[in-house]
Tab-separated table of C-alpha atoms in Angstrom:
chain	number	residue	atom	x	y	z
A	152	MET	CA	44.432	-28.133	-20.222
A	153	ALA	CA	42.864	-25.928	-17.553
A	154	GLU	CA	40.161	-23.460	-18.689
A	155	VAL	CA	39.911	-20.239	-16.644
A	156	ILE	CA	36.264	-19.471	-15.656
A	157	ASP	CA	34.454	-16.766	-13.580
A	158	GLY	CA	34.480	-18.241	-10.245
A	159	GLY	CA	35.833	-18.579	-6.700
A	160	VAL	CA	36.176	-20.813	-3.764
A	161	THR	CA	32.636	-21.994	-3.946
A	162	THR	CA	32.763	-22.918	-7.438
A	163	PRO	CA	33.946	-26.538	-6.887
A	164	GLN	CA	31.098	-28.825	-5.950
A	165	GLY	CA	30.064	-28.948	-2.146
A	166	PHE	CA	31.627	-25.709	-1.056
A	167	LYS	CA	29.946	-22.796	0.621
A	168	ALA	CA	31.210	-19.447	1.979
A	169	ALA	CA	30.205	-16.394	3.999
A	170	GLY	CA	31.575	-12.909	4.836
A	171	VAL	CA	30.218	-10.892	7.721
A	172	HIS	CA	30.911	-7.875	9.822
A	173	SER	CA	31.646	-8.852	13.435
A	174	GLY	CA	32.725	-5.488	14.713
A	175	VAL	CA	36.369	-5.964	15.007
A	176	LYS	CA	36.719	-3.419	12.085
A	177	TYR	CA	34.682	-0.281	12.340
A	178	ARG	CA	32.678	-0.917	9.272
A	179	SER	CA	34.223	-3.239	6.802
A	180	LEU	CA	33.590	-7.031	6.699
A	181	ASP	CA	35.984	-8.756	8.905
A	182	LEU	CA	35.127	-12.350	9.375
A	183	GLY	CA	34.756	-15.080	6.856
A	184	LEU	CA	33.834	-18.670	6.906
A	185	LEU	CA	34.456	-21.478	4.332
A	186	TYR	CA	32.580	-24.788	4.620
A	187	SER	CA	32.590	-28.085	2.675
A	188	ASP	CA	29.430	-30.393	2.857
A	189	VAL	CA	31.780	-33.483	3.429
A	190	PRO	CA	35.233	-33.572	5.213
A	191	ALA	CA	37.954	-32.618	2.824
A	192	THR	CA	41.606	-33.796	2.577
A	193	ALA	CA	43.662	-30.952	3.810
A	194	CYS	CA	47.237	-29.903	2.685
A	195	VAL	CA	48.393	-26.866	4.646
A	196	GLY	CA	51.435	-24.764	4.317
A	197	TYR	CA	52.612	-22.518	7.383
A	198	THR	CA	54.930	-19.614	7.856
A	199	SER	CA	58.597	-20.625	8.532
A	200	ASN	CA	58.916	-17.569	10.875
A	201	ALA	CA	60.073	-18.584	14.331
A	202	VAL	CA	57.380	-16.129	15.718
A	203	LYS	CA	54.192	-17.934	14.841
A	204	ALA	CA	50.720	-16.561	15.581
A	205	ALA	CA	48.330	-18.344	17.779
A	206	PRO	CA	46.314	-19.760	14.924
A	207	VAL	CA	49.262	-21.092	13.230
A	208	GLN	CA	50.415	-22.747	16.479
A	209	VAL	CA	47.065	-24.393	17.090
A	210	MET	CA	46.737	-25.765	13.561
A	211	MET	CA	50.293	-27.084	13.382
A	212	LYS	CA	49.735	-28.883	16.764
A	213	GLU	CA	46.636	-30.593	15.718
A	214	ASN	CA	47.959	-31.408	12.154
A	215	SER	CA	44.453	-32.486	11.147
A	216	PRO	CA	44.472	-34.609	7.797
A	217	LYS	CA	40.968	-33.534	7.236
A	218	LEU	CA	38.984	-30.234	7.462
A	219	GLN	CA	35.507	-29.406	6.803
A	220	ALA	CA	35.586	-25.619	7.601
A	221	VAL	CA	37.913	-22.685	7.887
A	222	VAL	CA	37.274	-19.450	9.799
A	223	VAL	CA	39.261	-16.362	8.866
A	224	ASN	CA	39.133	-13.011	10.725
A	225	SER	CA	40.849	-9.829	9.545
A	226	GLY	CA	41.820	-6.695	11.750
A	227	ASN	CA	43.669	-8.730	14.400
A	228	ALA	CA	46.493	-11.114	13.705
A	229	ASN	CA	46.195	-12.824	17.234
A	230	ALA	CA	50.049	-12.897	17.200
A	231	LEU	CA	52.194	-12.305	20.283
A	232	THR	CA	49.191	-12.833	22.410
A	233	GLY	CA	50.512	-15.675	24.645
A	234	CYS	CA	48.218	-18.277	26.340
A	235	ARG	CA	45.240	-16.124	25.785
A	236	GLY	CA	45.823	-16.119	22.144
A	237	ILE	CA	45.986	-19.829	21.908
A	238	GLU	CA	42.727	-20.102	23.909
A	239	ASP	CA	41.070	-17.587	21.648
A	240	ALA	CA	42.117	-19.534	18.456
A	241	ILE	CA	40.708	-22.742	20.018
A	242	ALA	CA	37.556	-20.783	21.083
A	243	MET	CA	36.995	-19.711	17.429
A	244	LYS	CA	37.361	-23.443	16.319
A	245	ASN	CA	34.876	-24.498	18.812
A	246	ALA	CA	32.349	-21.779	17.956
A	247	VAL	CA	32.378	-22.829	14.355
A	248	ALA	CA	32.127	-26.515	15.221
A	249	THR	CA	29.120	-25.886	17.463
A	250	GLY	CA	27.409	-23.711	14.812
A	251	LEU	CA	27.892	-26.254	11.966
A	252	GLY	CA	27.533	-29.532	14.067
A	253	ILE	CA	31.007	-30.677	13.408
A	254	ASP	CA	34.155	-31.952	15.206
A	255	PRO	CA	36.341	-28.995	16.222
A	256	LYS	CA	39.353	-30.848	14.869
A	257	MET	CA	37.603	-30.496	11.459
A	258	VAL	CA	37.874	-26.615	11.658
A	259	GLY	CA	40.885	-24.531	10.523
A	260	VAL	CA	41.531	-21.056	11.761
A	261	MET	CA	43.393	-18.035	10.293
A	262	SER	CA	43.818	-14.573	11.380
A	263	THR	CA	45.354	-11.341	9.956
A	264	GLY	CA	45.796	-7.783	11.148
A	265	LEU	CA	47.590	-5.940	13.836
A	266	ILE	CA	50.087	-7.851	15.953
A	267	GLY	CA	50.132	-7.704	19.635
A	268	ARG	CA	46.386	-7.182	20.200
A	269	PHE	CA	43.994	-9.513	22.090
A	270	MET	CA	41.027	-10.740	20.227
A	271	ASP	CA	37.471	-9.361	21.192
A	272	MET	CA	35.851	-12.754	21.462
A	273	HIS	CA	32.542	-11.372	22.105
A	274	LYS	CA	32.500	-9.756	18.562
A	275	ILE	CA	34.377	-12.714	17.014
A	276	LYS	CA	31.763	-15.351	18.346
A	277	TYR	CA	28.883	-13.028	17.240
A	278	GLY	CA	30.543	-12.899	13.698
A	279	ILE	CA	30.842	-16.632	13.714
A	280	SER	CA	27.112	-17.133	14.460
A	281	LYS	CA	26.293	-14.864	11.769
A	282	ALA	CA	28.692	-16.549	9.185
A	283	THR	CA	27.327	-20.038	9.967
A	284	LEU	CA	23.753	-18.889	9.104
A	285	SER	CA	24.825	-16.979	6.062
A	286	LEU	CA	26.762	-19.710	4.156
A	287	GLU	CA	25.900	-19.926	0.379
A	288	SER	CA	27.504	-21.270	-2.812
A	289	SER	CA	27.446	-18.248	-5.167
A	290	ARG	CA	29.710	-15.566	-6.790
A	291	GLU	CA	28.249	-12.975	-4.172
A	292	ALA	CA	29.283	-15.438	-1.453
A	293	ASP	CA	32.792	-15.568	-3.025
A	294	ASP	CA	32.914	-11.765	-3.082
A	295	LEU	CA	31.825	-11.393	0.627
A	296	PHE	CA	34.340	-14.088	1.684
A	297	ALA	CA	37.087	-12.352	-0.118
A	298	GLU	CA	36.343	-8.845	1.223
A	299	SER	CA	36.160	-10.266	4.844
A	300	MET	CA	39.912	-11.367	4.632
A	301	MET	CA	41.233	-7.995	3.265
A	302	THR	CA	43.454	-5.696	5.213
A	303	THR	CA	45.594	-3.184	3.115
A	304	ASP	CA	44.602	-5.111	0.017
A	305	THR	CA	43.209	-2.924	-2.701
A	306	THR	CA	41.755	-5.748	-4.947
A	307	LYS	CA	40.368	-9.374	-4.595
A	308	LYS	CA	42.950	-12.074	-5.457
A	309	GLU	CA	40.981	-14.996	-6.719
A	310	CYS	CA	41.167	-17.695	-9.676
A	311	ALA	CA	39.042	-20.400	-10.848
A	312	VAL	CA	39.536	-23.227	-13.466
A	313	ARG	CA	37.964	-26.307	-14.702
A	314	VAL	CA	39.943	-29.232	-16.096
A	315	ARG	CA	39.335	-32.745	-17.298
A	316	LEU	CA	41.474	-35.264	-15.690
A	317	THR	CA	43.039	-38.139	-17.462
A	318	ASP	CA	40.309	-40.441	-16.195
A	319	GLY	CA	37.772	-38.150	-18.009
A	320	THR	CA	36.300	-36.549	-14.858
A	321	LEU	CA	35.684	-32.755	-15.005
A	322	VAL	CA	36.929	-31.107	-11.834
A	323	TYR	CA	37.013	-27.559	-10.579
A	324	ILE	CA	39.750	-25.465	-8.683
A	325	GLY	CA	39.008	-22.299	-6.897
A	326	ALA	CA	41.409	-20.078	-4.970
A	327	ILE	CA	41.264	-16.884	-2.889
A	328	SER	CA	44.109	-15.025	-1.281
A	329	LYS	CA	44.838	-11.796	0.723
A	330	GLY	CA	48.186	-10.044	1.070
A	331	SER	CA	49.723	-6.749	0.359
A	332	GLY	CA	52.559	-6.171	2.816
A	333	MET	CA	54.913	-8.201	5.276
A	334	ILE	CA	55.251	-10.604	2.377
A	335	GLU	CA	58.137	-12.981	1.552
A	336	PRO	CA	56.346	-16.245	2.211
A	337	HIS	CA	58.470	-19.357	2.943
A	338	MET	CA	55.556	-21.578	3.848
A	339	ARG	CA	56.314	-25.168	4.570
A	340	VAL	CA	53.967	-28.240	4.661
A	341	LEU	CA	53.904	-29.642	8.047
A	342	HIS	CA	55.982	-26.975	9.412
A	343	GLY	CA	50.665	-7.518	5.809
A	344	THR	CA	50.400	-11.794	5.695
A	345	THR	CA	49.404	-14.010	3.049
A	346	LEU	CA	46.384	-16.210	3.698
A	347	SER	CA	45.215	-18.419	0.871
A	348	LEU	CA	42.467	-20.885	0.502
A	349	VAL	CA	42.219	-23.295	-2.292
A	350	THR	CA	39.279	-25.664	-2.934
A	351	THR	CA	38.665	-28.418	-5.335
A	352	ASP	CA	36.263	-31.264	-5.976
A	353	ALA	CA	38.946	-33.551	-6.948
A	354	THR	CA	40.000	-36.529	-4.906
A	355	LEU	CA	43.331	-36.274	-3.222
A	356	SER	CA	45.127	-38.312	-0.577
A	357	THR	CA	47.147	-37.011	2.265
A	358	ASN	CA	50.250	-38.121	0.289
A	359	PHE	CA	49.706	-35.068	-2.010
A	360	ARG	CA	51.291	-32.905	0.739
A	361	GLU	CA	54.867	-33.279	-0.903
A	362	LYS	CA	53.471	-32.204	-4.237
A	363	TRP	CA	51.745	-29.277	-2.695
A	364	GLN	CA	54.951	-28.144	-1.125
A	365	ASN	CA	56.625	-28.278	-4.634
A	366	ILE	CA	53.742	-26.115	-6.034
A	367	LEU	CA	53.984	-23.554	-3.099
A	368	ASP	CA	57.663	-23.392	-3.858
A	369	ASP	CA	57.163	-22.422	-7.502
A	370	SER	CA	54.300	-19.976	-6.847
A	371	ILE	CA	53.498	-18.199	-3.466
A	372	ASN	CA	56.902	-18.842	-1.967
A	373	MET	CA	58.478	-16.972	-5.135
A	374	VAL	CA	56.576	-13.771	-4.149
A	375	SER	CA	58.072	-10.966	-2.189
A	376	VAL	CA	56.697	-7.490	-1.504
A	377	ASP	CA	59.148	-6.223	1.149
A	378	GLY	CA	61.281	-9.234	2.111
A	379	ASP	CA	59.521	-9.761	5.539
A	380	GLN	CA	57.909	-12.992	6.274
A	381	SER	CA	54.784	-12.760	8.283
A	382	THR	CA	53.813	-14.357	11.588
A	383	ASN	CA	50.545	-15.720	10.073
A	384	ASP	CA	51.289	-17.076	6.606
A	385	THR	CA	49.007	-19.905	5.936
A	386	CYS	CA	47.919	-21.572	2.618
A	387	ILE	CA	45.119	-24.365	2.797
A	388	LEU	CA	44.268	-26.750	-0.032
A	389	LEU	CA	40.854	-28.591	0.497
A	390	ALA	CA	39.919	-31.498	-1.736
A	391	ASN	CA	36.588	-32.862	-0.959
A	392	GLY	CA	36.237	-35.441	-3.691
A	393	ARG	CA	32.764	-34.441	-4.763
A	394	SER	CA	33.470	-34.893	-8.354
A	395	SER	CA	33.932	-38.640	-7.645
A	396	SER	CA	37.136	-38.607	-9.594
A	397	LYS	CA	39.931	-41.183	-9.183
A	398	CYS	CA	42.595	-40.177	-6.845
A	399	ALA	CA	44.399	-37.182	-8.667
A	400	ASP	CA	47.572	-37.195	-6.674
A	401	ASP	CA	49.692	-38.111	-9.852
A	402	ASP	CA	47.430	-36.727	-12.485
A	403	PRO	CA	49.400	-34.361	-14.663
A	404	GLU	CA	46.401	-32.455	-15.788
A	405	PHE	CA	45.408	-31.714	-12.289
A	406	ILE	CA	48.729	-30.785	-11.065
A	407	ALA	CA	49.280	-28.410	-14.004
A	408	ALA	CA	45.975	-26.757	-13.368
A	409	LEU	CA	46.675	-26.296	-9.698
A	410	GLN	CA	50.055	-24.876	-10.394
A	411	PHE	CA	48.392	-22.393	-12.898
A	412	VAL	CA	45.962	-21.261	-10.207
A	413	MET	CA	48.746	-20.726	-7.622
A	414	ASN	CA	50.988	-18.849	-10.045
A	415	ASN	CA	47.950	-16.601	-10.886
A	416	ILE	CA	47.437	-15.890	-7.207
A	417	ALA	CA	51.156	-15.207	-6.655
A	418	HIS	CA	51.003	-12.759	-9.496
A	419	SER	CA	47.954	-10.987	-8.084
A	420	ILE	CA	49.580	-10.808	-4.682
A	421	ALA	CA	52.691	-9.092	-5.963
A	422	LYS	CA	50.767	-6.800	-8.319
A	423	ASP	CA	48.786	-5.421	-5.270
A	424	GLY	CA	51.794	-4.950	-2.951
A	425	GLU	CA	51.442	-2.190	-0.529
A	426	GLY	CA	51.845	1.134	-2.233
A	427	ALA	CA	52.856	-0.644	-5.390
A	428	SER	CA	52.827	1.282	-8.795
A	429	LYS	CA	54.557	-1.648	-10.975
A	430	LEU	CA	54.704	-5.428	-10.967
A	431	ILE	CA	58.211	-6.802	-11.249
A	432	GLN	CA	58.657	-10.280	-12.703
A	433	VAL	CA	62.101	-11.809	-12.552
A	434	GLN	CA	62.995	-14.907	-14.661
A	435	VAL	CA	66.251	-16.551	-14.102
A	436	ILE	CA	67.179	-19.160	-16.752
A	437	GLY	CA	70.366	-21.290	-17.402
A	438	ALA	CA	71.040	-21.942	-13.714
A	439	GLU	CA	73.036	-24.983	-12.377
A	440	CYS	CA	70.355	-26.055	-10.038
A	441	LYS	CA	66.709	-25.040	-9.014
A	442	ASP	CA	67.828	-23.690	-5.821
A	443	ASP	CA	70.294	-21.388	-7.334
A	444	ALA	CA	67.627	-20.180	-9.755
A	445	ARG	CA	65.264	-19.420	-6.920
A	446	LYS	CA	68.035	-17.697	-4.941
A	447	ALA	CA	68.908	-15.357	-7.871
A	448	VAL	CA	65.186	-14.396	-8.349
A	449	LYS	CA	64.425	-13.650	-4.719
A	450	THR	CA	67.711	-11.746	-4.188
A	451	ILE	CA	66.866	-9.503	-7.193
A	452	ILE	CA	63.264	-8.989	-6.181
A	453	ASN	CA	64.174	-8.153	-2.618
A	454	SER	CA	66.730	-5.485	-3.334
A	455	PRO	CA	65.525	-2.079	-2.322
A	456	LEU	CA	67.823	-0.580	-4.834
A	457	VAL	CA	66.337	-2.578	-7.653
A	458	LYS	CA	62.892	-1.926	-6.410
A	459	SER	CA	63.576	1.811	-6.242
A	460	ALA	CA	65.119	1.839	-9.765
A	461	ILE	CA	62.011	0.158	-11.216
A	462	PHE	CA	59.786	2.710	-9.478
A	463	GLY	CA	61.754	5.608	-11.013
A	464	SER	CA	62.317	3.939	-14.438
A	465	ASP	CA	65.852	4.437	-13.818
A	466	PRO	CA	68.012	2.400	-16.176
A	467	ASN	CA	70.666	1.498	-13.508
A	468	TYR	CA	71.177	-2.188	-14.494
A	469	GLY	CA	74.227	-2.388	-12.191
A	470	ARG	CA	71.726	-2.677	-9.344
A	471	ILE	CA	70.391	-5.838	-10.728
A	472	MET	CA	73.851	-7.371	-11.315
A	473	MET	CA	74.793	-6.211	-7.797
A	474	ALA	CA	71.838	-8.214	-6.381
A	475	LEU	CA	72.694	-11.222	-8.604
A	476	GLY	CA	76.197	-11.250	-7.284
A	477	ASN	CA	75.041	-11.221	-3.666
A	478	SER	CA	72.697	-14.217	-4.316
A	479	GLY	CA	75.174	-16.927	-3.899
A	480	CYS	CA	74.292	-18.730	-7.133
A	481	LYS	CA	76.955	-19.979	-9.534
A	482	PHE	CA	77.666	-18.174	-12.637
A	483	ASN	CA	80.396	-16.856	-14.864
A	484	LEU	CA	80.126	-13.085	-15.464
A	485	ASP	CA	81.629	-13.391	-18.787
A	486	ASN	CA	78.642	-15.486	-19.967
A	487	VAL	CA	75.784	-13.770	-18.221
A	488	ARG	CA	72.956	-12.110	-20.347
A	489	LEU	CA	70.532	-9.557	-18.912
A	490	THR	CA	67.390	-8.426	-20.700
A	491	ILE	CA	64.610	-5.986	-19.665
A	492	LYS	CA	61.069	-6.041	-20.893
A	493	GLY	CA	58.077	-3.715	-20.576
A	494	GLY	CA	54.985	-3.373	-22.615
A	495	ASN	CA	56.162	-4.118	-26.232
A	496	VAL	CA	59.700	-3.200	-25.655
A	497	GLU	CA	62.369	-5.798	-24.939
A	498	VAL	CA	65.911	-4.517	-24.562
A	499	PRO	CA	69.075	-6.564	-24.278
A	500	ILE	CA	71.170	-4.814	-21.602
A	501	LEU	CA	74.263	-6.937	-20.822
A	502	ASP	CA	75.951	-9.732	-22.859
A	503	SER	CA	79.049	-11.584	-21.957
A	504	GLY	CA	79.638	-9.373	-18.958
A	505	ALA	CA	79.687	-6.212	-20.946
A	506	PRO	CA	76.930	-3.559	-21.863
A	507	VAL	CA	75.181	-4.078	-25.202
A	508	PHE	CA	74.845	-0.269	-25.451
A	509	GLN	CA	76.325	2.875	-24.183
A	510	ASP	CA	74.862	5.745	-26.095
A	511	GLU	CA	72.116	7.985	-24.634
A	512	ARG	CA	69.455	7.094	-27.132
A	513	SER	CA	69.782	3.259	-26.090
A	514	VAL	CA	69.562	4.331	-22.397
A	515	GLU	CA	66.135	6.126	-23.197
A	516	VAL	CA	64.872	2.755	-24.773
A	517	VAL	CA	65.678	0.995	-21.513
A	518	ARG	CA	63.876	3.761	-19.611
A	519	MET	CA	60.840	3.289	-21.895
A	520	ALA	CA	60.811	-0.366	-21.144
A	521	MET	CA	60.924	0.215	-17.455
A	522	ASP	CA	58.250	2.969	-17.596
A	523	ASN	CA	55.456	0.331	-17.701
A	524	LYS	CA	52.999	-1.141	-15.180
A	525	GLU	CA	54.670	-4.570	-15.558
A	526	VAL	CA	58.373	-4.915	-15.842
A	527	THR	CA	60.204	-8.199	-16.475
A	528	ILE	CA	63.897	-8.862	-15.759
A	529	ILE	CA	65.392	-11.758	-17.544
A	530	VAL	CA	68.729	-13.156	-16.440
A	531	ASP	CA	70.398	-15.981	-18.260
A	532	LEU	CA	73.324	-17.541	-16.173
A	533	ALA	CA	74.415	-19.785	-18.918
A	534	VAL	CA	75.695	-22.563	-16.490
A	535	GLY	CA	72.788	-25.136	-16.689
A	536	ASP	CA	69.278	-25.918	-17.600
A	537	TRP	CA	67.303	-24.825	-14.455
A	538	SER	CA	65.003	-21.830	-14.220
A	539	ALA	CA	62.688	-20.102	-11.798
A	540	THR	CA	60.310	-17.180	-11.948
A	541	GLY	CA	59.322	-14.845	-9.209
A	542	TRP	CA	57.118	-11.780	-8.606
A	543	GLY	CA	57.453	-8.531	-6.578
A	544	CYS	CA	56.744	-4.850	-6.814
A	545	ASP	CA	58.387	-1.586	-6.737
A	546	LEU	CA	59.376	0.503	-3.544
A	547	THR	CA	57.245	3.667	-3.531
A	548	TYR	CA	56.646	6.590	-1.145
A	549	ASP	CA	53.191	5.087	-0.463
A	550	TYR	CA	54.736	1.900	0.998
A	551	VAL	CA	56.684	3.930	3.514
A	552	ARG	CA	53.517	5.975	4.379
A	553	ILE	CA	51.242	2.945	4.774
A	554	ASN	CA	53.680	1.095	7.123
A	555	ALA	CA	54.577	4.325	9.168
A	556	GLU	CA	50.943	4.685	10.003
A	557	TYR	CA	49.780	1.023	10.092
A	558	ALA	CA	49.048	0.829	13.890
A	559	THR	CA	47.766	4.358	14.139
């Protein structure tokens, strides 16, 4: 079983990181670098948005099975920048490769920030030169790297665990992510913004990509802040094998630990949604198939009416059922059960297609449950054995303010 520890992306053996100020942002750190002292097996998920940023296009074209470094900049997404954007993304890879003395194909690149702005490569190259000389393995390095990735984020999103594999080897997993807005990832392996980096000293093969897709589908891809998928979404898993473990592709302990880490990151992203005051967790159980469970979760989380009701602690459960009905999943309304949880209050709302309560006192109990920082909606479709969980946030006045002023 995985044990949560105080750590980050440099906790696994052989990884170093740096975060520096290049000048793209006025004062904040805006360029980060992650490095493995040996080439690492790379499993990467990319945005499914047809409008892909230059870094995503470059990485997908190369599709390198091994990476040794990843450079990340914030403040500029390098999206909708045409041929020049592609050249700039390649130049970032080359600058890192030169600074570290490695093959450019071993360098990944990610960007986040404003769309439609050309990169100031003089500043970016200056930042890369600083970062290559600042690499360290420490909690301070983790913090600086995390800060360099942030845009409208208000908190760091990181998690680290250690787990003993079935062969007895102790391995570590560390993860960092950024993301607050423009978030409904649908990242596919081989195919605001969420950028995530996961490191481990376990040994994995490139065949792990299929399992990585499954883990993404049950974690990051089940998050939605505003229903808008970014042009830049990228999630990179680096496994450098420095623990000297046997191949952990099929190790149940490793897979469970990695799923735990990614669920933790997903939860953190939703909780820090732009302008959010509440975390919404939706659990759908009793679905006929996994796809139905996921569709129902995402439709409920994405509903502006549901999100607004949660924000105002308004016990209008009809909005939840409206969203469920629009999801396309199979159910019989006469058998559906709906429950809302918040804090220590758990209230059955709907059973067998009819309300459990109707008096005003009961309505106030529902309002009490919704008037918490974390609200859980549980829907039992009662047609099968499949389930899914997803995370989102409420829709507040601040979300509108932040996104009305983002480019100005």
